[in-house]
CSV table of C-alpha atoms and ligand atoms in Angstrom, one decimal:
chain,number,residue,atom,x,y,z
A,211,UNK,CA,90.3,108.9,83.5
A,212,UNK,CA,87.6,111.6,82.7
A,213,UNK,CA,85.5,109.2,80.5
A,214,UNK,CA,85.4,106.3,82.6
A,215,UNK,CA,84.3,108.7,85.7
A,216,UNK,CA,81.6,109.9,83.6
A,217,UNK,CA,80.7,106.5,82.5
A,218,UNK,CA,81.1,105.0,86.0
A,219,UNK,CA,78.7,107.9,87.3
A,220,UNK,CA,76.2,107.7,84.6
A,221,UNK,CA,76.3,103.7,85.5
A,222,UNK,CA,75.6,104.9,89.2
A,223,UNK,CA,72.5,106.6,88.3
A,224,UNK,CA,70.8,104.0,86.8
A,225,UNK,CA,71.3,102.1,90.1
A,226,UNK,CA,70.5,104.6,92.9
A,227,UNK,CA,66.5,105.6,93.5
A,228,UNK,CA,65.1,108.9,94.5
A,229,UNK,CA,64.1,107.4,97.7
A,230,UNK,CA,67.8,107.3,98.6
A,231,UNK,CA,68.5,111.0,98.1
A,232,UNK,CA,65.5,112.7,98.6
A,233,UNK,CA,64.7,115.2,101.2
A,234,UNK,CA,62.2,113.6,103.8
A,235,UNK,CA,59.0,114.8,104.2
A,236,UNK,CA,59.4,115.3,108.1
A,237,UNK,CA,62.6,117.8,107.0
A,238,UNK,CA,60.6,119.4,104.4
A,239,UNK,CA,59.2,122.5,105.2
A,240,UNK,CA,55.7,123.4,104.0
A,241,UNK,CA,52.5,125.5,104.6
A,242,UNK,CA,49.0,124.3,105.4
A,243,UNK,CA,46.6,125.6,102.6
A,244,UNK,CA,44.4,127.3,105.5
A,245,UNK,CA,47.3,129.6,106.5
A,246,UNK,CA,47.1,133.2,106.3
A,247,UNK,CA,50.0,135.0,104.6
A,248,UNK,CA,50.3,138.1,107.6
A,249,UNK,CA,53.8,138.9,108.5
A,250,UNK,CA,54.3,136.0,110.7
A,251,UNK,CA,53.9,133.3,108.2
A,252,UNK,CA,55.9,135.5,105.8
A,253,UNK,CA,59.1,136.4,107.8
A,254,UNK,CA,58.8,132.3,108.5
A,255,UNK,CA,59.4,131.6,104.9
A,256,UNK,CA,61.6,134.1,104.4
A,257,UNK,CA,64.0,132.7,107.2
A,258,UNK,CA,63.7,129.5,105.5
A,259,UNK,CA,65.2,130.9,102.3
A,260,UNK,CA,63.7,128.1,99.9
A,261,UNK,CA,62.9,129.1,96.2
A,262,UNK,CA,59.4,126.5,96.7
A,263,UNK,CA,57.1,125.6,99.4
A,264,UNK,CA,55.0,122.9,99.1
A,265,UNK,CA,51.6,123.2,100.4
A,266,UNK,CA,49.4,120.5,102.0
A,267,UNK,CA,45.2,120.2,102.9
A,268,UNK,CA,44.9,118.2,106.4
A,269,UNK,CA,48.1,116.2,106.6
A,270,UNK,CA,51.7,116.7,105.3
A,271,UNK,CA,51.4,114.0,103.3
A,272,UNK,CA,48.2,115.4,101.2
A,273,UNK,CA,50.2,117.8,99.0
A,274,UNK,CA,47.9,120.1,97.1
A,275,UNK,CA,49.8,123.0,95.3
A,276,UNK,CA,53.5,124.3,95.3
A,277,UNK,CA,54.0,128.4,96.1
A,278,UNK,CA,57.3,130.0,94.3
A,279,UNK,CA,59.0,132.6,97.3
A,280,UNK,CA,59.5,134.6,94.2
A,281,UNK,CA,55.7,134.9,93.9
A,282,UNK,CA,55.2,136.3,97.6
A,283,UNK,CA,57.4,139.8,96.3
A,284,UNK,CA,54.3,142.1,95.7
A,285,UNK,CA,52.1,140.3,99.1
A,286,UNK,CA,51.7,143.2,101.7
A,287,UNK,CA,51.6,141.3,105.2
A,288,UNK,CA,48.8,144.2,106.1
A,289,UNK,CA,46.8,142.7,103.4
A,290,UNK,CA,46.4,139.4,105.2
A,291,UNK,CA,46.3,137.3,102.0
A,292,UNK,CA,44.6,133.7,102.7
A,293,UNK,CA,47.8,131.2,100.9
A,294,UNK,CA,44.7,129.6,99.1
A,295,UNK,CA,44.0,132.5,97.2
A,296,UNK,CA,47.6,133.0,95.9
A,297,UNK,CA,47.3,129.1,95.0
A,298,UNK,CA,44.7,129.1,93.2
A,299,UNK,CA,45.8,132.0,91.3
A,300,UNK,CA,48.9,130.8,90.1
A,301,UNK,CA,47.7,127.0,90.0
A,302,UNK,CA,51.4,125.4,89.8
A,303,UNK,CA,51.2,121.4,89.2
A,304,UNK,CA,53.0,119.4,91.3
A,305,UNK,CA,54.7,116.5,90.1
A,306,UNK,CA,54.8,113.1,91.3
A,307,UNK,CA,57.5,110.2,90.9
A,308,UNK,CA,57.6,106.7,92.5
A,309,UNK,CA,60.1,106.3,95.3
A,310,UNK,CA,61.6,103.7,93.3
A,311,UNK,CA,62.3,105.9,90.2
A,312,UNK,CA,66.1,105.6,89.3
A,313,UNK,CA,68.2,109.0,89.0
A,314,UNK,CA,68.8,108.7,85.1
A,315,UNK,CA,64.9,108.6,85.0
A,316,UNK,CA,64.3,111.5,87.1
A,317,UNK,CA,67.2,113.9,85.5
A,318,UNK,CA,65.9,113.4,82.2
A,319,UNK,CA,62.4,114.1,83.1
A,320,UNK,CA,63.5,117.1,85.1
A,321,UNK,CA,65.6,118.2,82.0
A,322,UNK,CA,62.3,117.5,79.5
A,323,UNK,CA,59.8,118.8,81.5
A,324,UNK,CA,59.9,122.6,83.1
A,325,UNK,CA,57.0,122.7,84.6
A,326,UNK,CA,56.8,122.2,88.4
A,327,UNK,CA,60.1,124.0,88.5
A,328,UNK,CA,62.4,120.8,89.2
A,329,UNK,CA,60.8,119.8,92.3
A,330,UNK,CA,59.3,116.0,92.3
A,331,UNK,CA,57.3,114.5,95.1
A,332,UNK,CA,58.3,111.1,96.0
A,333,UNK,CA,55.4,108.8,96.5
A,334,UNK,CA,55.1,105.0,97.7
A,335,UNK,CA,52.3,102.7,97.8
A,336,UNK,CA,51.6,102.0,101.5
A,337,UNK,CA,50.1,98.4,102.2
A,338,UNK,CA,51.2,98.2,105.7
A,339,UNK,CA,47.9,99.7,106.9
A,340,UNK,CA,45.2,96.8,108.3
A,341,UNK,CA,42.6,99.6,108.7
A,342,UNK,CA,43.1,100.8,105.1
A,343,UNK,CA,43.5,99.7,101.2
A,344,UNK,CA,46.7,99.9,99.9
A,345,UNK,CA,47.3,103.6,98.8
A,346,UNK,CA,49.8,106.5,97.5
A,347,UNK,CA,51.7,108.4,100.3
A,348,UNK,CA,54.3,111.3,99.7
A,349,UNK,CA,57.3,110.4,101.6
A,350,UNK,CA,59.7,113.4,100.5
A,351,UNK,CA,60.5,115.2,97.6
A,352,UNK,CA,63.3,115.6,95.6
A,353,UNK,CA,65.1,118.6,93.3
A,354,UNK,CA,67.1,118.9,90.3
A,355,UNK,CA,70.1,120.3,92.7
A,356,UNK,CA,69.6,116.9,94.7
A,357,UNK,CA,70.1,115.0,91.6
A,358,UNK,CA,72.9,117.1,90.0
A,359,UNK,CA,74.6,116.5,93.6
A,360,UNK,CA,74.4,112.7,93.5
A,361,UNK,CA,76.2,113.1,89.8
A,362,UNK,CA,79.2,115.5,91.1
A,363,UNK,CA,79.4,113.4,94.2
A,364,UNK,CA,79.7,109.6,92.7
A,365,UNK,CA,82.3,111.7,90.0
A,366,UNK,CA,84.5,112.8,93.4
A,367,UNK,CA,84.5,109.5,94.7
A,368,UNK,CA,86.0,107.8,91.8
A,369,UNK,CA,89.0,109.7,91.5
B,484,LIG,P1,66.5,126.1,96.6
B,484,LIG,O1,66.0,126.7,95.4
B,484,LIG,O2,65.3,126.4,97.5
B,484,LIG,O3,67.6,126.2,97.7
B,484,LIG,P2,67.2,123.5,95.6
B,484,LIG,O4,66.3,122.6,94.5
B,484,LIG,O5,68.5,124.5,95.5
B,484,LIG,O6,66.1,124.5,96.6
B,484,LIG,O7,67.4,122.4,97.1
B,484,LIG,C1,68.3,122.4,97.6
B,484,LIG,C2,68.0,121.4,98.8
B,484,LIG,O8,66.9,121.5,99.4
B,484,LIG,C3,67.8,119.9,98.2
B,484,LIG,O9,68.2,118.8,99.2
B,484,LIG,C4,66.1,120.2,98.3
B,484,LIG,O10,65.7,118.6,98.4
B,484,LIG,C5,65.8,120.8,99.7
B,484,LIG,N1,64.4,121.4,99.4
B,484,LIG,C6,64.0,122.1,98.5
B,484,LIG,N2,62.9,122.5,98.9
B,484,LIG,C7,63.0,122.1,100.1
B,484,LIG,C8,62.1,122.4,101.5
B,484,LIG,N3,60.6,123.6,101.0
B,484,LIG,N4,61.9,122.0,102.3
B,484,LIG,C9,62.8,121.3,102.8
B,484,LIG,N5,64.0,121.0,101.8
B,484,LIG,C10,64.0,121.7,100.7
């Protein structure tokens, strides 16, 4: 029955972690904060088609801001605006979660907090580097879309 499917789907959500469903960092389209928004950058962004683009500083694991592509609507490539200027203007907050967070928790947090535009960066503590103390590293991102897709899938599989 539908009820059984919905309940078992909800139970699945409590077992699955964001790490299992995230988009891995190497597959994420992001931009370095020192990029200039020239014609090439803007057409690159348009080609990718994502509505949100993480912005990093120095290395891809160091995400410092988030760009909403709708905010590029009035950016003229001839002005060659530095991405940094835009990032400092909008100051969109990035939302971070640990990799072992389960999907029911993420779903609830996405529902409750609208900031961050329903995107969260997945972090874990890296203890494997002998040259460094344990540190937090970003390993991917997850959006509300990913969580909902997972919910729908588990329901379909059950049928
Ligand atoms: P969009 O609004 O850009 O289509 P969604 O939230 O609908 O993004 O997510 C669609 C899929 O794309 C999800 O699997 C999500 O993890 C992934 N995704 C979202 N933004 C990016 C990005 N900048 N680079 C790579 N993958 C992304």
